[in-house]
Coordinates of C-alpha atoms in Angstrom, one line a residue:
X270 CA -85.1 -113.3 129.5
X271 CA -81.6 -112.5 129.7
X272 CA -79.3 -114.0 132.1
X273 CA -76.4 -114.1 134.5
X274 CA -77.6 -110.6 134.7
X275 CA -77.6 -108.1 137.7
X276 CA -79.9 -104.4 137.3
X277 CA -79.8 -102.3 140.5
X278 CA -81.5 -99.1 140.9
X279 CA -80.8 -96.1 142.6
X280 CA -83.4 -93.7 144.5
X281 CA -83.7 -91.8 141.8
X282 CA -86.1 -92.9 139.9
X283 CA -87.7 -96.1 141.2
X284 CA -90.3 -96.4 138.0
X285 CA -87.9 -96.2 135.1
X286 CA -85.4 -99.1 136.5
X287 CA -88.8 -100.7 137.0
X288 CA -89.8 -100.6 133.1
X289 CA -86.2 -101.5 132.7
X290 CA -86.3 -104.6 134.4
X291 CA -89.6 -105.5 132.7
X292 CA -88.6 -105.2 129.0
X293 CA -85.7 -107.0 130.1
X294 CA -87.5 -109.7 132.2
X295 CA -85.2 -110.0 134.6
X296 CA -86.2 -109.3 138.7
X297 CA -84.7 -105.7 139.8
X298 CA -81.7 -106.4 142.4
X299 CA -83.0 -106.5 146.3
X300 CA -81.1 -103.5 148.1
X301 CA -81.3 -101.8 151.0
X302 CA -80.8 -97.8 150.3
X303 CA -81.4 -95.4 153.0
X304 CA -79.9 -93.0 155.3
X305 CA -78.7 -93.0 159.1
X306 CA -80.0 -91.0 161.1
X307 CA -76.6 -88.7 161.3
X308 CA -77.3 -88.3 157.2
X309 CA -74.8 -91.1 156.1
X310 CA -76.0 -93.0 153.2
X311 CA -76.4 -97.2 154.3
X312 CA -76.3 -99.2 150.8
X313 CA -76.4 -103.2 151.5
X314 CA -76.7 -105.4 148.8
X315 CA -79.2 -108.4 149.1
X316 CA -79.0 -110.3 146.4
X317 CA -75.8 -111.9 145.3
X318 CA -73.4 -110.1 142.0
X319 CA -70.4 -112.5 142.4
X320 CA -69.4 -113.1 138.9
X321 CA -72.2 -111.2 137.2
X322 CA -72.9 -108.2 134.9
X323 CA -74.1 -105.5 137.2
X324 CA -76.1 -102.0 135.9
X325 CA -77.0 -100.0 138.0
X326 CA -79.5 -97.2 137.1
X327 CA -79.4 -93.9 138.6
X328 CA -80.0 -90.6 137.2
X329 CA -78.9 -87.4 138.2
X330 CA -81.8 -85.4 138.9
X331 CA -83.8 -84.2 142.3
X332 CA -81.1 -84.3 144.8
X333 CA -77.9 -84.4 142.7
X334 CA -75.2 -84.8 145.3
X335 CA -77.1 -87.7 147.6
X336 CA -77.7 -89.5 144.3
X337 CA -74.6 -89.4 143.3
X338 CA -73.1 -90.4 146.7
X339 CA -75.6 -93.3 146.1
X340 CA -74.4 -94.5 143.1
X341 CA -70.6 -94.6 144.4
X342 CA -71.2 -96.6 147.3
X343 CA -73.1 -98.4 144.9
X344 CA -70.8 -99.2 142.6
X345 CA -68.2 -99.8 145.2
X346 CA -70.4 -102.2 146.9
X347 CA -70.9 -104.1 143.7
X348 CA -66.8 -104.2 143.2
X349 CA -66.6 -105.3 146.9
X350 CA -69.1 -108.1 146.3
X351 CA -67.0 -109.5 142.9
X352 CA -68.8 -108.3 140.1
X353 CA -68.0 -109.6 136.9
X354 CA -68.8 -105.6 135.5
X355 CA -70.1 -102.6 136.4
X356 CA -72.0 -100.3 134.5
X357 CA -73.5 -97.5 135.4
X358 CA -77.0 -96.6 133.4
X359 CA -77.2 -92.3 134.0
X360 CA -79.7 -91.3 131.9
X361 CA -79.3 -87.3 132.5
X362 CA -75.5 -87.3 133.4
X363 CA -74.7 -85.0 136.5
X364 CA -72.5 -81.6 136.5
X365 CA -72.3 -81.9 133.1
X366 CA -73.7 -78.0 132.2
X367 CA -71.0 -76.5 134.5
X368 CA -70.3 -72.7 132.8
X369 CA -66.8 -72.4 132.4
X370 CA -66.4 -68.8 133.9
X371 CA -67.7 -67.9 137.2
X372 CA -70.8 -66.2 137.2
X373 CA -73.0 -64.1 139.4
X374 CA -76.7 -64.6 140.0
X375 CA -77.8 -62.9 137.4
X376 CA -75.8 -64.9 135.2
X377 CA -73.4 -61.7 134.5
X378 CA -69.5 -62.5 134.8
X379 CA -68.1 -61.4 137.9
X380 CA -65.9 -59.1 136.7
X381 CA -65.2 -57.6 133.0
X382 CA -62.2 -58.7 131.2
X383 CA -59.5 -56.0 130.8
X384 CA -57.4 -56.6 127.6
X385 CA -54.4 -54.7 128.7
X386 CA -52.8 -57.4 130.3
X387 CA -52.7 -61.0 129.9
X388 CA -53.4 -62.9 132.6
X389 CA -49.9 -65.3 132.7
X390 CA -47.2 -63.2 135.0
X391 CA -44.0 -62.4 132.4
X392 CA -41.5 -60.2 132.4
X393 CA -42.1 -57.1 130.0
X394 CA -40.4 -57.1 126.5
X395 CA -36.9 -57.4 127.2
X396 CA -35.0 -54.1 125.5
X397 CA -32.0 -54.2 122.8
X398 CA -28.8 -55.6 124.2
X399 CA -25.8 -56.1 122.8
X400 CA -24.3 -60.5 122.0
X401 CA -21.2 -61.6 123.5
X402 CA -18.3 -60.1 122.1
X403 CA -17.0 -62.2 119.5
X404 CA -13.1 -62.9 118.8
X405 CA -10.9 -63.1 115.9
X406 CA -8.0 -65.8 116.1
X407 CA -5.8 -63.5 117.2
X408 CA -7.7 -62.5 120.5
X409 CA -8.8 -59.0 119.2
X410 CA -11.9 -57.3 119.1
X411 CA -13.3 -57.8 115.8
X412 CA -15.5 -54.6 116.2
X413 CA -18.7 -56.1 116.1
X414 CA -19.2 -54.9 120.0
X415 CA -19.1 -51.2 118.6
X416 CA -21.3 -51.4 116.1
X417 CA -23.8 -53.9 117.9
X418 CA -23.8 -51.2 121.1
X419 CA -24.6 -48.6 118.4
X420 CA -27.5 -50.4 116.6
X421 CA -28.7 -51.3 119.5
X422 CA -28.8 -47.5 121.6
X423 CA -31.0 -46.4 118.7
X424 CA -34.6 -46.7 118.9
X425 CA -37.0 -47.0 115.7
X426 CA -38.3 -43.6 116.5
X427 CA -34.9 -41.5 116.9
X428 CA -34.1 -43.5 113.2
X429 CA -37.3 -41.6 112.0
X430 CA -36.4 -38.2 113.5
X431 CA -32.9 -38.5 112.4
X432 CA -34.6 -39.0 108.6
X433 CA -37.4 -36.5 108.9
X434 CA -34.6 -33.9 110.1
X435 CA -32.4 -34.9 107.1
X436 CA -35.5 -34.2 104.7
X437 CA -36.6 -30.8 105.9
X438 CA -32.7 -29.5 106.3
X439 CA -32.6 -30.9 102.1
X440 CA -35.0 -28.0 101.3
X441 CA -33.8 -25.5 103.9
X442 CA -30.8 -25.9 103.3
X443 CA -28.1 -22.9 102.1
X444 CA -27.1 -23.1 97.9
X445 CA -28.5 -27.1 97.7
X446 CA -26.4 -28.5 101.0
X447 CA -27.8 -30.8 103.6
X448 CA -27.9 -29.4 106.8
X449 CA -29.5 -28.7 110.1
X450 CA -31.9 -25.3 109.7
X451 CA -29.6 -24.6 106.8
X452 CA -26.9 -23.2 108.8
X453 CA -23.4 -23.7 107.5
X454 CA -24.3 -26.7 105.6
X455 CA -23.0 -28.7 109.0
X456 CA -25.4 -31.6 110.4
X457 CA -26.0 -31.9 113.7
X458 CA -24.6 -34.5 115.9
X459 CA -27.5 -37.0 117.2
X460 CA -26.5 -37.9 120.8
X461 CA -27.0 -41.9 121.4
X462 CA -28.4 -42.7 124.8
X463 CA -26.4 -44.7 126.6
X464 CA -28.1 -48.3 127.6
X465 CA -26.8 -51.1 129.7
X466 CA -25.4 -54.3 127.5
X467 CA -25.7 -57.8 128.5
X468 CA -22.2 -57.8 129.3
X469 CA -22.2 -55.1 131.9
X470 CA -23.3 -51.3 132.4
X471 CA -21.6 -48.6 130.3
X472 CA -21.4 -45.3 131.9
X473 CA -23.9 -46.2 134.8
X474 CA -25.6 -48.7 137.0
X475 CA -28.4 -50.4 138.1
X476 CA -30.0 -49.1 140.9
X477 CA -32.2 -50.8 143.6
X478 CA -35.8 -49.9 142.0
X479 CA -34.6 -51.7 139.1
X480 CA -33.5 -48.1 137.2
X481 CA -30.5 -47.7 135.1
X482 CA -28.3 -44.6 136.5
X483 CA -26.4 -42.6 133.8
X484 CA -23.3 -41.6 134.9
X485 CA -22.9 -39.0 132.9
X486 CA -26.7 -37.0 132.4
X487 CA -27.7 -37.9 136.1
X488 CA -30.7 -39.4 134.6
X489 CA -32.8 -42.5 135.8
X490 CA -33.9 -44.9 133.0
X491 CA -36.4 -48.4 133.4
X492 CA -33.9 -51.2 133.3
X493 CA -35.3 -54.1 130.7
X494 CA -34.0 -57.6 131.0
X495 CA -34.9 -61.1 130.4
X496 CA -35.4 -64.3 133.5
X497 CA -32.5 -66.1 131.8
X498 CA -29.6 -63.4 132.1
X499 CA -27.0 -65.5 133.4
X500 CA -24.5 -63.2 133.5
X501 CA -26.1 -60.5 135.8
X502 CA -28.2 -62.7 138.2
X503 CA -28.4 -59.7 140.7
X504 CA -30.6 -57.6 137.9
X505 CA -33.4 -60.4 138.3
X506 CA -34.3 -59.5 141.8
X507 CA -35.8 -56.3 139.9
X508 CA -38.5 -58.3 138.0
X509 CA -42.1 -57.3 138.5
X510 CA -45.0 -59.5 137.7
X511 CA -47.6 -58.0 135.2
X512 CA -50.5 -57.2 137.1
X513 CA -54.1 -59.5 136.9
X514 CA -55.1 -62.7 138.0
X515 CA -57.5 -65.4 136.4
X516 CA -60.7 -66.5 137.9
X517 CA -60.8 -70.2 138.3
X518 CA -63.6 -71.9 139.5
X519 CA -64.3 -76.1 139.9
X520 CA -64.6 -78.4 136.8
X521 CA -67.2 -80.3 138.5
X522 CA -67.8 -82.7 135.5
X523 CA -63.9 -84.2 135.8
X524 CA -64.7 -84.8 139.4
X525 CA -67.7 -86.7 138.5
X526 CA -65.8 -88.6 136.2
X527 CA -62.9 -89.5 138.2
X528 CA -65.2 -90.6 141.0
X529 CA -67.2 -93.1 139.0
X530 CA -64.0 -94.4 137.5
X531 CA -62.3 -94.5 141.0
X532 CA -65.6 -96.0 142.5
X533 CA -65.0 -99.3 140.1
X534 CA -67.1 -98.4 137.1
X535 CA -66.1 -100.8 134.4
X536 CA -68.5 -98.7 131.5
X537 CA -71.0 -95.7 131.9
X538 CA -74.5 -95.4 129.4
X539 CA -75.7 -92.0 129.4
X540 CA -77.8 -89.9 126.9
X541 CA -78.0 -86.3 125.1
X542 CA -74.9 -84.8 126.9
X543 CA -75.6 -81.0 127.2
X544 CA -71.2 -81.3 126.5
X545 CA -70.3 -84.0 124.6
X546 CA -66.8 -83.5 125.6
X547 CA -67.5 -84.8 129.0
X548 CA -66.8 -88.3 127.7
X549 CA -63.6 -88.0 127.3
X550 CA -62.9 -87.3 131.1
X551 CA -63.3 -90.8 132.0
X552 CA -60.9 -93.5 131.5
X553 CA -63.3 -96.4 130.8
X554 CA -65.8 -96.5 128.2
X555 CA -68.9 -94.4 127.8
X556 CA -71.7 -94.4 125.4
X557 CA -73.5 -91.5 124.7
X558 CA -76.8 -92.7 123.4
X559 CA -79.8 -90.1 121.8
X560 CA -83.4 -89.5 122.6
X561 CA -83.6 -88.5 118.2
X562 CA -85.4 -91.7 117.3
X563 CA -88.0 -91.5 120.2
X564 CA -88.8 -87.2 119.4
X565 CA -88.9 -88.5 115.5
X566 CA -91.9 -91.1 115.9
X567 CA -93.5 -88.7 118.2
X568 CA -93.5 -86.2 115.1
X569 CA -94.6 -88.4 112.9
X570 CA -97.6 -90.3 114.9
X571 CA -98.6 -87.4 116.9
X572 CA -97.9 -83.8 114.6
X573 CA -100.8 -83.9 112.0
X574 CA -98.8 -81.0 109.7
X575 CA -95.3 -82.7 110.8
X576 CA -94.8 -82.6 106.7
X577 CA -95.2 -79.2 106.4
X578 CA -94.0 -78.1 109.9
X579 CA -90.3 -76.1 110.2
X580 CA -87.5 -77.7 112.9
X581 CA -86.3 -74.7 114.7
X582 CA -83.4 -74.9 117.4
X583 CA -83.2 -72.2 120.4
X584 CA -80.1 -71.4 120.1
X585 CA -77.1 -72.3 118.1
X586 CA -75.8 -74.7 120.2
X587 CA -78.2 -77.0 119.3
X588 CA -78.3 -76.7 115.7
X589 CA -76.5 -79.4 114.8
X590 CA -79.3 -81.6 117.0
X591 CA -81.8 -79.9 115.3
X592 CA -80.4 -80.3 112.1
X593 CA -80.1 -84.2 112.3
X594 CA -83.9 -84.4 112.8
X595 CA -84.8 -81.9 110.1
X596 CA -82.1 -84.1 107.8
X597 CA -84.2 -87.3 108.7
X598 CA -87.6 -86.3 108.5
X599 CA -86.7 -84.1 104.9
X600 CA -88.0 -80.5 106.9
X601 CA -87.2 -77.3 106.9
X602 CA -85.0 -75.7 109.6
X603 CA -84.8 -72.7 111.4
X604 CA -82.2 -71.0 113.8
X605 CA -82.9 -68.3 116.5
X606 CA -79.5 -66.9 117.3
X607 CA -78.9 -64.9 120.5
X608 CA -76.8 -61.7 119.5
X609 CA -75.6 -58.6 121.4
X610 CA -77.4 -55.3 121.0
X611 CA -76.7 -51.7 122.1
X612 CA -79.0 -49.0 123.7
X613 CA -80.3 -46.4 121.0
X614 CA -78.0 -44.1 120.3
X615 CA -79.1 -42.0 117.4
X616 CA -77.6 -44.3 114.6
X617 CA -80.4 -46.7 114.5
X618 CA -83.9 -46.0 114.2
X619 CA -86.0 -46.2 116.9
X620 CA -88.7 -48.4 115.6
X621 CA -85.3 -51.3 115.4
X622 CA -84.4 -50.3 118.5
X623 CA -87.4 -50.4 120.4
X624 CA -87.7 -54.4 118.8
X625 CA -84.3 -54.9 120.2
X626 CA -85.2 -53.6 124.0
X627 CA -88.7 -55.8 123.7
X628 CA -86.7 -59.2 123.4
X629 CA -83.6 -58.2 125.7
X630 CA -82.0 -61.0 128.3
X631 CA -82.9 -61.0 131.5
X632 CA -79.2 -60.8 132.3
X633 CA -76.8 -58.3 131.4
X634 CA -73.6 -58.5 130.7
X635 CA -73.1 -54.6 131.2
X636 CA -75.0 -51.9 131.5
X637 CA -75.4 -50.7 127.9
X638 CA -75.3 -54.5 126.1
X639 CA -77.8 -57.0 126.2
X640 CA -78.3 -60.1 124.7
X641 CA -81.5 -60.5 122.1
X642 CA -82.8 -63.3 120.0
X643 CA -83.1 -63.3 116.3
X644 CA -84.7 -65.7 114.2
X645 CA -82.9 -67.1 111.0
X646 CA -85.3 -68.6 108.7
X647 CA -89.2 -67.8 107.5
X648 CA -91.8 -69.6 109.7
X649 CA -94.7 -67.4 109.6
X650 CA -98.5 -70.0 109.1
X651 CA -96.2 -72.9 109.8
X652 CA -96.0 -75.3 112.8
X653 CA -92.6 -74.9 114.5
X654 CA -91.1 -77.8 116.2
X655 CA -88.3 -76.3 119.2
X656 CA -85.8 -79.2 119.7
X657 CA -83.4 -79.0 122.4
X658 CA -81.7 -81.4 125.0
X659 CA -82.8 -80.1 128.6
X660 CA -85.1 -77.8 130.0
X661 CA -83.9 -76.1 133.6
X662 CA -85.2 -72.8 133.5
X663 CA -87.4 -72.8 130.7
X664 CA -85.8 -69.4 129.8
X665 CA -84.2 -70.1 126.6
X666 CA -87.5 -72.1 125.3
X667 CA -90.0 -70.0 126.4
X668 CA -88.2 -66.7 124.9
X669 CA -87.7 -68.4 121.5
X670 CA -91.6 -69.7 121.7
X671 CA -92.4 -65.9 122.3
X672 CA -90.7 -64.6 119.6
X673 CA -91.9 -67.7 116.7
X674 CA -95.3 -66.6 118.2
X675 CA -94.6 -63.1 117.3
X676 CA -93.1 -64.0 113.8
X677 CA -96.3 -65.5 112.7
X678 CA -95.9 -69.4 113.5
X679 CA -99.6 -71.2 113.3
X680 CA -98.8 -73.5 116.6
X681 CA -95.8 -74.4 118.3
X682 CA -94.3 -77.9 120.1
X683 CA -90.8 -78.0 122.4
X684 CA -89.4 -81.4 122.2
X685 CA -86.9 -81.9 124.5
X686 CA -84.5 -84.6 126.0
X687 CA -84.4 -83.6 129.6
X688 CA -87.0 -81.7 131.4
X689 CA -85.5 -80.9 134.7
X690 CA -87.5 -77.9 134.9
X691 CA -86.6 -76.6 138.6
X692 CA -87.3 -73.0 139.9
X693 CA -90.5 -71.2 137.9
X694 CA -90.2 -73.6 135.0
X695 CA -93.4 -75.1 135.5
X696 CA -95.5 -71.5 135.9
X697 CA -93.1 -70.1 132.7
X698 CA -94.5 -72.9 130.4
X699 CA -97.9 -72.7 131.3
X700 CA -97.9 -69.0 130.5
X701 CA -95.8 -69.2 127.2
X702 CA -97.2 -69.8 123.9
X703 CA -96.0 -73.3 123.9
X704 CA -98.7 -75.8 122.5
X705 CA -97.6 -78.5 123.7
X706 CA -94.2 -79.4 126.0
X707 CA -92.9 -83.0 125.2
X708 CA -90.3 -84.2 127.2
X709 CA -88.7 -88.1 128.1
X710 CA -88.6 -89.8 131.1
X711 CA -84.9 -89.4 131.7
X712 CA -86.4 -88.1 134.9
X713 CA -89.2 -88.0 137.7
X714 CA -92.0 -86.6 135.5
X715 CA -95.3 -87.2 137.9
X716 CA -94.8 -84.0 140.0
X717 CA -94.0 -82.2 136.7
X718 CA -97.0 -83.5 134.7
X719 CA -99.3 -82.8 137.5
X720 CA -98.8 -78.8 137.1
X721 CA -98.2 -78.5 133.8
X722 CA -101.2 -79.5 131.5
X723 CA -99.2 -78.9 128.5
X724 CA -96.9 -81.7 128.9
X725 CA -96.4 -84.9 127.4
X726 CA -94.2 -87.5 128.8
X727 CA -92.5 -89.8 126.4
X728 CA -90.7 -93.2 127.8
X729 CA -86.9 -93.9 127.1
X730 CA -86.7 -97.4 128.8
X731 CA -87.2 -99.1 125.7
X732 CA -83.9 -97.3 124.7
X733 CA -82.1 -98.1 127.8
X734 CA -83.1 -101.5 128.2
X735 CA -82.0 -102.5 124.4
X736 CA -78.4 -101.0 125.1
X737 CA -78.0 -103.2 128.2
X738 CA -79.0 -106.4 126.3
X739 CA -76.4 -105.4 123.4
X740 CA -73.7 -104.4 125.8
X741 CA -74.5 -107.4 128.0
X742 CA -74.3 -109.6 124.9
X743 CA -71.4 -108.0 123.4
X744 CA -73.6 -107.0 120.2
X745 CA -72.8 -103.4 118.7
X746 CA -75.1 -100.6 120.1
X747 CA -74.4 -97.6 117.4
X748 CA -77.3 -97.9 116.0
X749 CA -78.9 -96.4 119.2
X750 CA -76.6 -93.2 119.2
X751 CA -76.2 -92.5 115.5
X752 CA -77.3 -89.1 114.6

């Protein structure tokens, strides 16, 4: 039994704090959690946490946003009533799989990136000017001016016409002399434009759509200048933004982060983050433990061919997951990588491109790409063992069962962390050439395993319960989240 010891539960998932409080033989924490009638949540805490080690377990699953309200007032409750220290236990850690670009509901970007522009506003390239006219001792022109107004009125290209010119007129030319067409041996004179210096204009003026005037040819000419021309602070009013703007949409995960942290959380547990970076947005310490140990004895006790079975990841995000298990258990390991393929157009033979267009993505990205899964590695009369952190969708998982069906696998197992599995999950597993769908019971499984004879529920409050005793005790808990 350990003591001095407070574990609250949210409305979550009543049975896992349960098991929780059982391995640790300690009482759950009397609470009363409901909502008013106006759909404010009421927390009151009946039991006192003055000076004790609260953790409070609440996952973020079912209804996200009312859970997480919960677990705030929670933990602000818990702060209110002097606990020692808060920790909140969240097994599947909420808006943590947020896309980083806005998408539609297909899943296609909402617009397609044009690479003609960059998306930060800056002024175009500014254009040759001449420096600051430099003087000798003696307060005379040094002649640097001249020669840097020169340099700087001729453009790379005039430089190669002047040279290409010079080298036809060498073989045109009259008795061996250089000249223009060959006439009279004479070269022609190369008229230099005439371009505003930093200084001021020369022969002409700015004009107010931000044109340079010549003087002399009548002509109109784009005006090019820098933000930090200090001298002519009247030209900047002629700036134009590039063109283009960048989508933004809401880091959701941050906001999480900074709520728990404002809310009074002294230390967050959490396991298999779909982003691992997500730790980092919180100022107080986090522990990212792993559901590996708990999919590794559930090879080994309940795979017969687990020794000659292949460990294949969906995607290639999770190879590094997949690989940890297949390093441990001395297997072989497989990728499926999702890669972009074009329509047929006459360059590929049809039989290849008919086997791309049979596994293409139910979302497109436009209208002559897709997206189509390939498998790296041999797994034809073998068991394959999918490992992955969460099933939503089932999308991902049920594709790459499809195709290790079609590439000759004997029988096939998903092993995953999280098994949300909202929409048409449920009725995409059953009809998929999944064996066998084992998930944990990060959360609510019963409604899950009801309609879904395929899965198999394993329970992670063995795992939990063991990282609140170390934490409480101050022992080290890396051996719970080593990989």
């Amino acid at each position: 039994m350990v003591r001095n010891i407070v574990v609250l539960g949210g409305n979550s998932h009543p049975q896992l704090v349960e098991n929780i409080c059982n391995i640790l033989g300690v009482p759950h924490c009397n609470r009363i959690l409901t909502k008013f009638s106006g759909g404010e949540t009421r927390c009151e805490i009946q039991d006192s946490v003055r000076g004790k080690d609260v953790y409070i377990v609440q996952t973020g699953s079912g209804h996200v946003n009312d859970h997480l309200i919960e677990l705030c007032i929670m933990i602000s409750a818990c702060k209110i009533g002097s606990a020692k220290r808060i920790t909140a236990v969240i097994p599947l850690f909420p808006y943590s799989r947020q896309p980083d670009v806005p998408y539609k509901k297909a899943g296609a970007p909402l617009s397609k990136l044009n690479r003609s522009y960059t998306f930060d506003s800056v002024p175009p390239t500014p254009g040759p000017a001449a420096s600051h006219t430099p003087l000798n001792l003696n307060n005379k022109v040094t002649g640097i001016e001249t020669l840097s107004e020169r340099l700087s009125s001729t453009t790379i290209a005039e430089i190669s016409n002047v040279e290409e010119t010079e080298a036809a007129n060498s073989v045109n030319g009259v008795n061996g002399t250089k000249g223009v067409n060959g006439v009279n041996g004479t070269v022609a004179k190369v008229e230099r434009p005439t371009t505003p210096t930093r200084n001021g204009l020369t022969n002409g003026h700015v004009n107010g759509n931000g044109h340079f005037a010549n003087h002399n040819t009548g002509t109109s000419t784009p005006f090019r200048y820098t933000t930090h021309d200090y001298e002519n602070q009247n030209n900047i009013s002629g700036f134009q933004a590039r063109p283009g703007y960048k989508q933004w949409i809401a880091q959701a995960g941050t906001l999480v982060a900074d709520l728990l942290t404002c809310s009074g959380a002294d230390h967050v547990i959490s396991m298999e983050l779909h982003d691992p970076q997500y730790q980092g947005f919180l100022d107080c310490p986090f522990d990212n433990l792993y559901g590996k140990p708990t999919l590794q004895r559930y090879i080994k006790e309940s795979i017969p061919e687990w020794k000659e079975a292949v460990i294949v990841s969906p995607d290639a995000g999770g190879a590094k997951r997949a690989t940890a298990i297949a390093d441990s258990l001395c297997l072989d390991f497989s990728l499926i990588h999702k890669v972009i393929a074009s329509r047929h157009n006459g360059t590929t033979s049809p039989k290849l491109t008919n086997y791309f267009l049979q596994e293409r993505r139910p979302t497109k990205f436009t209208e002559q790409r897709s997206a189509t899964m390939m498998l790296v590695g041999d797994v034809r009369n073998r068991v394959c063992i999918l490992v992955d952190d969460i099933v939503d969708t089932a999308n991902t998982i049920t594709r790459a069962a499809k195709l290790l069906k079609r590439e000759g696998a004997v029988k096939i197992y998903a092993l995953l962390t999280h098994g949300v599995m909202s929409g048409d999950a449920i009725h995409r597993i059953n009809h998929s050439p999944i064996d066998k769908m084992v998930v944990t019971n990060s959360v609510p499984q019963d409604e899950h395993r009801r309609l879904c004879p395929k899965l198999e529920v394993l329970d992670i409050s063995p795992i939990l319960a063991e990282a609140i005793r170390r934490s409480h005790h101050g022992e080290s808990i890396s051996v719970l989240f080593q990989y």
